[in-house]
Amino acid sequence: MVLRTTVAGISSPEDLAQALTGAMYLADDGIATAGYLSLALGKPLLLEGAPGVGKTEAAKAIAGILGRQLIRLQCFEGIDASAALYEWNYPRQMLAIRQAREGETLDIYRDDFLIERPMLTALRRPESTVLLIDEIDRSDHEFEAFLLEFLSDFSISIPERGTLRAAERPVVVLTSNRTRELHEALRRRCVYHYIAYPEPEREAQIIMLRSSAVAEGTARAVVHAVGLLRQEPLAKPPGVAEAVDWAEAATALAQTGASWPEAFRRSLGTAIKDEEDLAHLRPRLPLFIPGLAA
Amino acid sequence: MIAPLPPAARLFVSFPALLRQHGLAVAPEQTVSFLSAIELLGPRSLDHVRKAAVATLAPHPEQRERFDALFDAHFLGAIAEPGDEDFASDDEMSVQEDSGSREILQGEEINETGQAATGAEALSMRLLKPLDENETLRRFGRALPEALPRRRGYRQRGARRGATVDLARSLRAAIRHDGEVMSLKKLRRVARPRPILLLIDVSGSMKQRSDANLVLAHTIVQSAPFAEVFTFGTRLTRVTKALRRKRREQALAEAAGLVADWDGGTRIGDALQAFLAVPRFASYARGAVVIVLSDGLERGDPAALVTAVARLSQRAHRIDWLTPLAADPAYRPETEALRLIAPRLASLGNGASTARICRHILSLGGSQAA
């Protein structure tokens, strides 16, 4: 295992947290430690947590502070190697075969017939990219098994070309919403962090950092309300992104002259996006929005 | 010859071993990562060691409390306090999840807390089944994967006929004929078996059936490609992970240890709502065959059950409610709750015996994509 105590000028979790703050991402101790260890040990970082807690944002921020391009691979059911790794440009290969003159030798497995997909790009340019494998829990077991192979030795076999191995281990961030359990072998290969909803104080800071138009009082009121909403049995509890949207929407409405409780009530759709959840909450709104007439 | 471990490292190396003893899976490579992480972080304080342990040994969120208790016990010498989760108030429906992974090797002893061990013992007393039932289950397990309803998956495979052209195969075929395309190869989406979600009532009124139903659940988890099992009475408990153990006795003992509301009251509506309120659980129902093994004798508010079943039916492929009461040919759903939800159910069938339930599940119609 390669141990690098300093990666891109970052030599401790505190350094990473500070750099992330500079990239507009407020990281707590847990994620800063896991992120630093992932960089130093050269292992992929697996981030799990409810939707909207900032898993993808964390990957973007890490790419930002390393000054690298973020390559995102969005997983879906049925995703396979040709969508993740590489594909040959079949129409062009076919055309080249048709156009080739008699006796001419033609290599249809040249680089210019190869379409790079995210994982191959990350493997070929590990020093300039961060690979984000987003929502791995959406892919099926076949893809997870395939990914396991990639993450264990960072090499890819292209039958026509042989095996490509990364010169150095690329920075890989995986995210999962926990809609299904990931294979233990995948978890073992990663440095793991579960991102919980942030503490109220931190969430208020995040809202103000993301949107300069939102006043501190508004941010605190929104954080208080979403904290209560997350304790309700909702199909889709509001994440951090929803809290930011709600604060912004309420601020915008208040600027048009609406009273604060009214502005919060009318912009509730930015935080709660499920009709059944809204129906469940409607009669009890004054509990979440202080000052709202019952 | 391998050099002996430095004394300072022994404390850290023995921690993963302790975790394994308590049923938390840790791979040797994770131990190596843990040691490297400690080296990287200093460690300047015990907090750093804890953070390094969490990041590299990766306990599941639901195992975190146990993990922390073991950590404290190991590094601070504190004694792990037993959790008070078993004394939840009756007003609120609590949700219990079996821990993420307990890869205990065969023959290794399960080191459970006293509470769980008592439950396990009670169940092992009850688990003496006649042999013919075992044979029924064996046959059922073999037939189940084929009998489950199917849906079209998103993965494509080469086929004689299909909607899209398989360019890779077509090109390879063309190369054999000097670039002349003789035939276009096709791709077809593969039919996948639907997941099965089993909800087992373990309340007092189902006492006669609950053990047998759990045995059946073990067979289903062992043979169906995607299966989830929950028990409910006054609380909701996920027992899938425990049932994934191959050896039945061990699996059932562990599952029984998780369930804390054997033979208690029934609040089906609340249990189903609790199930739907955890997005991860609710996603298990999406497109699934949902089998509810319950007599439907609801003690709670029927309105909760009606809403929950309505929401569940929007997600599920079908809901089959199998009740032991239907063994009587004259049975008609008489409780208000069951009457109200009947239109949402694909069938209200006979759940009086294992053989009956097996027959019902096998009749759900596999082979063609639904």
mmCIF file of N, CA and C in Angstrom, chain A residues 73-173:
data_model
loop_
_atom_site.group_PDB
_atom_site.id
_atom_site.type_symbol
_atom_site.label_atom_id
_atom_site.label_comp_id
_atom_site.label_asym_id
_atom_site.label_seq_id
_atom_site.Cartn_x
_atom_site.Cartn_y
_atom_site.Cartn_z
ATOM 1 N N LEU A 73 -19.697 9.373 -13.529
ATOM 2 C CA LEU A 73 -20.362 8.212 -14.114
ATOM 3 C C LEU A 73 -21.650 8.003 -13.332
ATOM 4 N N GLN A 74 -22.776 8.348 -13.952
ATOM 5 C CA GLN A 74 -24.062 8.178 -13.276
ATOM 6 C C GLN A 74 -24.520 6.743 -13.470
ATOM 7 N N CYS A 75 -24.754 6.030 -12.367
ATOM 8 C CA CYS A 75 -25.167 4.636 -12.490
ATOM 9 C C CYS A 75 -26.671 4.528 -12.670
ATOM 10 N N PHE A 76 -27.098 3.487 -13.339
ATOM 11 C CA PHE A 76 -28.519 3.206 -13.521
ATOM 12 C C PHE A 76 -28.656 1.703 -13.673
ATOM 13 N N GLU A 77 -29.892 1.226 -13.564
ATOM 14 C CA GLU A 77 -30.077 -0.211 -13.664
ATOM 15 C C GLU A 77 -29.736 -0.658 -15.081
ATOM 16 N N GLY A 78 -28.907 -1.646 -15.218
ATOM 17 C CA GLY A 78 -28.555 -2.148 -16.542
ATOM 18 C C GLY A 78 -27.293 -1.519 -17.095
ATOM 19 N N ILE A 79 -26.663 -0.619 -16.364
ATOM 20 C CA ILE A 79 -25.400 -0.012 -16.835
ATOM 21 C C ILE A 79 -24.377 -1.134 -17.049
ATOM 22 N N ASP A 80 -23.639 -1.063 -18.141
ATOM 23 C CA ASP A 80 -22.674 -2.125 -18.413
ATOM 24 C C ASP A 80 -21.323 -1.530 -18.805
ATOM 25 N N ALA A 81 -20.402 -2.427 -19.142
ATOM 26 C CA ALA A 81 -19.026 -1.993 -19.415
ATOM 27 C C ALA A 81 -18.964 -0.977 -20.554
ATOM 28 N N SER A 82 -19.815 -1.124 -21.569
ATOM 29 C CA SER A 82 -19.699 -0.218 -22.709
ATOM 30 C C SER A 82 -20.132 1.207 -22.333
ATOM 31 N N ALA A 83 -20.964 1.344 -21.320
ATOM 32 C CA ALA A 83 -21.356 2.680 -20.887
ATOM 33 C C ALA A 83 -20.353 3.257 -19.888
ATOM 34 N N ALA A 84 -19.606 2.381 -19.215
ATOM 35 C CA ALA A 84 -18.728 2.841 -18.153
ATOM 36 C C ALA A 84 -17.267 2.913 -18.575
ATOM 37 N N LEU A 85 -16.876 2.034 -19.509
ATOM 38 C CA LEU A 85 -15.465 1.822 -19.784
ATOM 39 C C LEU A 85 -15.057 2.364 -21.148
ATOM 40 N N TYR A 86 -15.476 1.689 -22.174
ATOM 41 C CA TYR A 86 -15.102 2.090 -23.534
ATOM 42 C C TYR A 86 -16.063 1.438 -24.505
ATOM 43 N N GLU A 87 -16.090 1.958 -25.704
ATOM 44 C CA GLU A 87 -16.852 1.325 -26.759
ATOM 45 C C GLU A 87 -16.103 1.584 -28.052
ATOM 46 N N TRP A 88 -16.196 0.673 -28.989
ATOM 47 C CA TRP A 88 -15.599 0.915 -30.296
ATOM 48 C C TRP A 88 -16.590 1.698 -31.128
ATOM 49 N N ASN A 89 -16.071 2.555 -31.985
ATOM 50 C CA ASN A 89 -16.950 3.317 -32.861
ATOM 51 C C ASN A 89 -17.262 2.442 -34.076
ATOM 52 N N TYR A 90 -18.294 1.608 -33.933
ATOM 53 C CA TYR A 90 -18.576 0.594 -34.952
ATOM 54 C C TYR A 90 -18.884 1.184 -36.328
ATOM 55 N N PRO A 91 -19.720 2.206 -36.428
ATOM 56 C CA PRO A 91 -19.990 2.748 -37.768
ATOM 57 C C PRO A 91 -18.712 3.216 -38.470
ATOM 58 N N ARG A 92 -17.811 3.854 -37.715
ATOM 59 C CA ARG A 92 -16.563 4.327 -38.336
ATOM 60 C C ARG A 92 -15.656 3.168 -38.729
ATOM 61 N N GLN A 93 -15.635 2.142 -37.863
ATOM 62 C CA GLN A 93 -14.830 0.956 -38.196
ATOM 63 C C GLN A 93 -15.352 0.332 -39.486
ATOM 64 N N MET A 94 -16.667 0.238 -39.577
ATOM 65 C CA MET A 94 -17.292 -0.376 -40.747
ATOM 66 C C MET A 94 -16.955 0.415 -42.011
ATOM 67 N N LEU A 95 -17.051 1.724 -41.862
ATOM 68 C CA LEU A 95 -16.765 2.610 -42.999
ATOM 69 C C LEU A 95 -15.314 2.442 -43.439
ATOM 70 N N ALA A 96 -14.411 2.345 -42.442
ATOM 71 C CA ALA A 96 -12.989 2.210 -42.758
ATOM 72 C C ALA A 96 -12.742 0.899 -43.502
ATOM 73 N N ILE A 97 -13.427 -0.167 -43.080
ATOM 74 C CA ILE A 97 -13.258 -1.462 -43.757
ATOM 75 C C ILE A 97 -13.725 -1.356 -45.211
ATOM 76 N N ARG A 98 -14.861 -0.674 -45.397
ATOM 77 C CA ARG A 98 -15.417 -0.546 -46.755
ATOM 78 C C ARG A 98 -14.499 0.279 -47.655
ATOM 79 N N GLN A 99 -13.852 1.284 -47.029
ATOM 80 C CA GLN A 99 -13.028 2.188 -47.840
ATOM 81 C C GLN A 99 -11.615 1.671 -48.078
ATOM 82 N N ALA A 100 -11.214 0.688 -47.285
ATOM 83 C CA ALA A 100 -9.836 0.200 -47.392
ATOM 84 C C ALA A 100 -9.602 -0.405 -48.775
ATOM 85 N N ARG A 101 -8.427 -0.091 -49.322
ATOM 86 C CA ARG A 101 -8.107 -0.641 -50.657
ATOM 87 C C ARG A 101 -7.608 -2.074 -50.512
ATOM 88 N N GLU A 102 -7.689 -2.787 -51.581
ATOM 89 C CA GLU A 102 -7.220 -4.182 -51.602
ATOM 90 C C GLU A 102 -5.744 -4.248 -51.192
ATOM 91 N N GLY A 103 -5.411 -5.173 -50.335
ATOM 92 C CA GLY A 103 -4.015 -5.357 -49.950
ATOM 93 C C GLY A 103 -3.564 -4.421 -48.836
ATOM 94 N N GLU A 104 -4.343 -3.410 -48.547
ATOM 95 C CA GLU A 104 -3.954 -2.436 -47.514
ATOM 96 C C GLU A 104 -4.190 -3.064 -46.129
ATOM 97 N N THR A 105 -3.246 -2.862 -45.200
ATOM 98 C CA THR A 105 -3.502 -3.382 -43.854
ATOM 99 C C THR A 105 -4.197 -2.298 -43.039
ATOM 100 N N LEU A 106 -5.234 -2.690 -42.394
ATOM 101 C CA LEU A 106 -6.045 -1.725 -41.655
ATOM 102 C C LEU A 106 -6.183 -2.197 -40.212
ATOM 103 N N ASP A 107 -5.852 -1.317 -39.273
ATOM 104 C CA ASP A 107 -6.037 -1.656 -37.859
ATOM 105 C C ASP A 107 -7.303 -0.963 -37.375
ATOM 106 N N ILE A 108 -8.352 -1.736 -37.230
ATOM 107 C CA ILE A 108 -9.607 -1.090 -36.799
ATOM 108 C C ILE A 108 -9.668 -0.959 -35.274
ATOM 109 N N TYR A 109 -8.621 -1.376 -34.583
ATOM 110 C CA TYR A 109 -8.603 -1.208 -33.126
ATOM 111 C C TYR A 109 -7.587 -0.148 -32.714
ATOM 112 N N ARG A 110 -7.480 0.870 -33.561
ATOM 113 C CA ARG A 110 -6.602 1.994 -33.230
ATOM 114 C C ARG A 110 -7.302 2.905 -32.235
ATOM 115 N N ASP A 111 -6.512 3.801 -31.675
ATOM 116 C CA ASP A 111 -7.061 4.739 -30.695
ATOM 117 C C ASP A 111 -8.216 5.572 -31.246
ATOM 118 N N ASP A 112 -8.103 5.969 -32.535
ATOM 119 C CA ASP A 112 -9.150 6.882 -33.022
ATOM 120 C C ASP A 112 -10.481 6.175 -33.273
ATOM 121 N N PHE A 113 -10.531 4.864 -33.142
ATOM 122 C CA PHE A 113 -11.821 4.173 -33.216
ATOM 123 C C PHE A 113 -12.382 3.891 -31.816
ATOM 124 N N LEU A 114 -11.598 4.264 -30.803
ATOM 125 C CA LEU A 114 -11.993 3.947 -29.426
ATOM 126 C C LEU A 114 -12.746 5.131 -28.808
ATOM 127 N N ILE A 115 -13.938 4.849 -28.308
ATOM 128 C CA ILE A 115 -14.672 5.911 -27.605
ATOM 129 C C ILE A 115 -14.446 5.694 -26.110
ATOM 130 N N GLU A 116 -13.789 6.650 -25.490
ATOM 131 C CA GLU A 116 -13.491 6.527 -24.052
ATOM 132 C C GLU A 116 -14.731 6.827 -23.238
ATOM 133 N N ARG A 117 -15.034 5.976 -22.304
ATOM 134 C CA ARG A 117 -16.089 6.272 -21.335
ATOM 135 C C ARG A 117 -15.401 6.660 -20.011
ATOM 136 N N PRO A 118 -16.188 7.156 -19.020
ATOM 137 C CA PRO A 118 -15.557 7.760 -17.841
ATOM 138 C C PRO A 118 -14.446 6.952 -17.168
ATOM 139 N N MET A 119 -14.663 5.632 -16.992
ATOM 140 C CA MET A 119 -13.668 4.872 -16.233
ATOM 141 C C MET A 119 -12.341 4.755 -16.979
ATOM 142 N N LEU A 120 -12.408 4.630 -18.302
ATOM 143 C CA LEU A 120 -11.165 4.548 -19.071
ATOM 144 C C LEU A 120 -10.443 5.894 -19.055
ATOM 145 N N THR A 121 -11.214 6.969 -19.160
ATOM 146 C CA THR A 121 -10.610 8.309 -19.105
ATOM 147 C C THR A 121 -9.854 8.500 -17.797
ATOM 148 N N ALA A 122 -10.508 8.103 -16.684
ATOM 149 C CA ALA A 122 -9.873 8.275 -15.368
ATOM 150 C C ALA A 122 -8.604 7.428 -15.263
ATOM 151 N N LEU A 123 -8.634 6.251 -15.892
ATOM 152 C CA LEU A 123 -7.486 5.355 -15.831
ATOM 153 C C LEU A 123 -6.322 5.889 -16.650
ATOM 154 N N ARG A 124 -6.632 6.502 -17.791
ATOM 155 C CA ARG A 124 -5.569 6.995 -18.665
ATOM 156 C C ARG A 124 -4.974 8.294 -18.180
ATOM 157 N N ARG A 125 -5.806 9.101 -17.485
ATOM 158 C CA ARG A 125 -5.281 10.380 -17.010
ATOM 159 C C ARG A 125 -5.501 10.515 -15.509
ATOM 160 N N PRO A 126 -4.918 9.624 -14.709
ATOM 161 C CA PRO A 126 -5.222 9.633 -13.265
ATOM 162 C C PRO A 126 -4.744 10.899 -12.567
ATOM 163 N N GLU A 127 -3.733 11.546 -13.128
ATOM 164 C CA GLU A 127 -3.200 12.707 -12.418
ATOM 165 C C GLU A 127 -4.007 13.969 -12.669
ATOM 166 N N SER A 128 -4.970 13.907 -13.593
ATOM 167 C CA SER A 128 -5.701 15.141 -13.892
ATOM 168 C C SER A 128 -7.211 15.017 -13.717
ATOM 169 N N THR A 129 -7.665 13.869 -13.210
ATOM 170 C CA THR A 129 -9.113 13.701 -13.073
ATOM 171 C C THR A 129 -9.492 13.129 -11.704
ATOM 172 N N VAL A 130 -10.755 13.361 -11.335
ATOM 173 C CA VAL A 130 -11.356 12.677 -10.189
ATOM 174 C C VAL A 130 -12.561 11.938 -10.750
ATOM 175 N N LEU A 131 -12.631 10.633 -10.507
ATOM 176 C CA LEU A 131 -13.745 9.843 -11.039
ATOM 177 C C LEU A 131 -14.846 9.733 -9.986
ATOM 178 N N LEU A 132 -16.035 10.224 -10.324
ATOM 179 C CA LEU A 132 -17.177 10.107 -9.413
ATOM 180 C C LEU A 132 -18.105 9.025 -9.958
ATOM 181 N N ILE A 133 -18.262 7.944 -9.211
ATOM 182 C CA ILE A 133 -19.206 6.893 -9.594
ATOM 183 C C ILE A 133 -20.445 7.114 -8.740
ATOM 184 N N ASP A 134 -21.425 7.779 -9.349
ATOM 185 C CA ASP A 134 -22.553 8.310 -8.581
ATOM 186 C C ASP A 134 -23.688 7.293 -8.475
ATOM 187 N N GLU A 135 -24.247 7.188 -7.280
ATOM 188 C CA GLU A 135 -25.410 6.334 -7.008
ATOM 189 C C GLU A 135 -25.170 4.894 -7.451
ATOM 190 N N ILE A 136 -24.110 4.325 -6.933
ATOM 191 C CA ILE A 136 -23.746 2.948 -7.278
ATOM 192 C C ILE A 136 -24.852 1.963 -6.894
ATOM 193 N N ASP A 137 -25.654 2.328 -5.893
ATOM 194 C CA ASP A 137 -26.739 1.437 -5.470
ATOM 195 C C ASP A 137 -27.814 1.280 -6.550
ATOM 196 N N ARG A 138 -27.809 2.149 -7.558
ATOM 197 C CA ARG A 138 -28.807 2.008 -8.623
ATOM 198 C C ARG A 138 -28.413 0.955 -9.653
ATOM 199 N N SER A 139 -27.121 0.645 -9.731
ATOM 200 C CA SER A 139 -26.682 -0.329 -10.727
ATOM 201 C C SER A 139 -27.053 -1.726 -10.242
ATOM 202 N N ASP A 140 -26.956 -2.710 -11.123
ATOM 203 C CA ASP A 140 -27.294 -4.066 -10.700
ATOM 204 C C ASP A 140 -26.036 -4.821 -10.229
ATOM 205 N N HIS A 141 -26.249 -6.044 -9.754
ATOM 206 C CA HIS A 141 -25.140 -6.781 -9.146
ATOM 207 C C HIS A 141 -24.023 -7.085 -10.151
ATOM 208 N N GLU A 142 -24.403 -7.284 -11.413
ATOM 209 C CA GLU A 142 -23.393 -7.587 -12.435
ATOM 210 C C GLU A 142 -22.391 -6.439 -12.542
ATOM 211 N N PHE A 143 -22.919 -5.214 -12.525
ATOM 212 C CA PHE A 143 -22.031 -4.063 -12.668
ATOM 213 C C PHE A 143 -21.167 -3.882 -11.423
ATOM 214 N N GLU A 144 -21.753 -4.156 -10.280
ATOM 215 C CA GLU A 144 -20.993 -4.021 -9.036
ATOM 216 C C GLU A 144 -19.805 -4.987 -9.040
ATOM 217 N N ALA A 145 -20.046 -6.195 -9.545
ATOM 218 C CA ALA A 145 -18.970 -7.190 -9.600
ATOM 219 C C ALA A 145 -17.870 -6.708 -10.563
ATOM 220 N N PHE A 146 -18.293 -6.125 -11.655
ATOM 221 C CA PHE A 146 -17.350 -5.617 -12.645
ATOM 222 C C PHE A 146 -16.519 -4.472 -12.052
ATOM 223 N N LEU A 147 -17.194 -3.628 -11.287
ATOM 224 C CA LEU A 147 -16.540 -2.483 -10.660
ATOM 225 C C LEU A 147 -15.475 -2.931 -9.653
ATOM 226 N N LEU A 148 -15.800 -4.023 -8.990
ATOM 227 C CA LEU A 148 -14.906 -4.592 -7.988
ATOM 228 C C LEU A 148 -13.540 -4.884 -8.599
ATOM 229 N N GLU A 149 -13.577 -5.439 -9.814
ATOM 230 C CA GLU A 149 -12.362 -5.782 -10.530
ATOM 231 C C GLU A 149 -11.560 -4.520 -10.836
ATOM 232 N N PHE A 150 -12.279 -3.489 -11.277
ATOM 233 C CA PHE A 150 -11.634 -2.229 -11.624
ATOM 234 C C PHE A 150 -10.984 -1.597 -10.394
ATOM 235 N N LEU A 151 -11.720 -1.604 -9.275
ATOM 236 C CA LEU A 151 -11.235 -0.914 -8.087
ATOM 237 C C LEU A 151 -10.127 -1.682 -7.366
ATOM 238 N N SER A 152 -10.008 -2.985 -7.630
ATOM 239 C CA SER A 152 -8.986 -3.722 -6.884
ATOM 240 C C SER A 152 -7.583 -3.451 -7.428
ATOM 241 N N ASP A 153 -7.422 -3.366 -8.757
ATOM 242 C CA ASP A 153 -6.055 -3.102 -9.230
ATOM 243 C C ASP A 153 -5.984 -1.995 -10.283
ATOM 244 N N PHE A 154 -7.057 -1.274 -10.463
ATOM 245 C CA PHE A 154 -7.099 -0.158 -11.408
ATOM 246 C C PHE A 154 -6.504 -0.530 -12.760
ATOM 247 N N SER A 155 -7.029 -1.628 -13.283
ATOM 248 C CA SER A 155 -6.620 -2.003 -14.635
ATOM 249 C C SER A 155 -7.848 -2.442 -15.412
ATOM 250 N N ILE A 156 -7.749 -2.319 -16.730
ATOM 251 C CA ILE A 156 -8.866 -2.649 -17.596
ATOM 252 C C ILE A 156 -8.337 -3.528 -18.725
ATOM 253 N N SER A 157 -9.056 -4.614 -18.998
ATOM 254 C CA SER A 157 -8.629 -5.452 -20.126
ATOM 255 C C SER A 157 -9.499 -5.156 -21.333
ATOM 256 N N ILE A 158 -8.854 -4.727 -22.422
ATOM 257 C CA ILE A 158 -9.564 -4.557 -23.682
ATOM 258 C C ILE A 158 -9.085 -5.709 -24.567
ATOM 259 N N PRO A 159 -9.957 -6.652 -24.891
ATOM 260 C CA PRO A 159 -9.491 -7.871 -25.557
ATOM 261 C C PRO A 159 -8.600 -7.587 -26.762
ATOM 262 N N GLU A 160 -8.947 -6.585 -27.550
ATOM 263 C CA GLU A 160 -8.191 -6.327 -28.781
ATOM 264 C C GLU A 160 -6.886 -5.588 -28.508
ATOM 265 N N ARG A 161 -6.736 -5.051 -27.313
ATOM 266 C CA ARG A 161 -5.576 -4.193 -27.057
ATOM 267 C C ARG A 161 -4.701 -4.661 -25.901
ATOM 268 N N GLY A 162 -5.222 -5.564 -25.110
ATOM 269 C CA GLY A 162 -4.469 -5.992 -23.932
ATOM 270 C C GLY A 162 -4.900 -5.217 -22.695
ATOM 271 N N THR A 163 -4.097 -5.329 -21.646
ATOM 272 C CA THR A 163 -4.487 -4.733 -20.367
ATOM 273 C C THR A 163 -3.873 -3.348 -20.186
ATOM 274 N N LEU A 164 -4.733 -2.411 -19.797
ATOM 275 C CA LEU A 164 -4.259 -1.061 -19.490
ATOM 276 C C LEU A 164 -4.235 -0.909 -17.981
ATOM 277 N N ARG A 165 -3.119 -0.432 -17.453
ATOM 278 C CA ARG A 165 -3.033 -0.254 -16.008
ATOM 279 C C ARG A 165 -2.736 1.205 -15.711
ATOM 280 N N ALA A 166 -3.365 1.734 -14.674
ATOM 281 C CA ALA A 166 -3.144 3.144 -14.338
ATOM 282 C C ALA A 166 -1.728 3.317 -13.799
ATOM 283 N N ALA A 167 -1.033 4.350 -14.251
ATOM 284 C CA ALA A 167 0.330 4.613 -13.784
ATOM 285 C C ALA A 167 0.297 4.922 -12.296
ATOM 286 N N GLU A 168 -0.688 5.705 -11.862
ATOM 287 C CA GLU A 168 -0.904 5.897 -10.430
ATOM 288 C C GLU A 168 -2.392 5.707 -10.161
ATOM 289 N N ARG A 169 -2.722 5.487 -8.894
ATOM 290 C CA ARG A 169 -4.118 5.197 -8.593
ATOM 291 C C ARG A 169 -4.957 6.448 -8.754
ATOM 292 N N PRO A 170 -6.010 6.384 -9.556
ATOM 293 C CA PRO A 170 -6.821 7.593 -9.712
ATOM 294 C C PRO A 170 -7.645 7.876 -8.445
ATOM 295 N N VAL A 171 -8.030 9.133 -8.253
ATOM 296 C CA VAL A 171 -8.900 9.478 -7.131
ATOM 297 C C VAL A 171 -10.329 9.096 -7.530
ATOM 298 N N VAL A 172 -10.932 8.185 -6.751
ATOM 299 C CA VAL A 172 -12.277 7.715 -7.080
ATOM 300 C C VAL A 172 -13.197 7.981 -5.889
ATOM 301 N N VAL A 173 -14.352 8.565 -6.166
ATOM 302 C CA VAL A 173 -15.358 8.760 -5.120
ATOM 303 C C VAL A 173 -16.615 8.020 -5.550
#
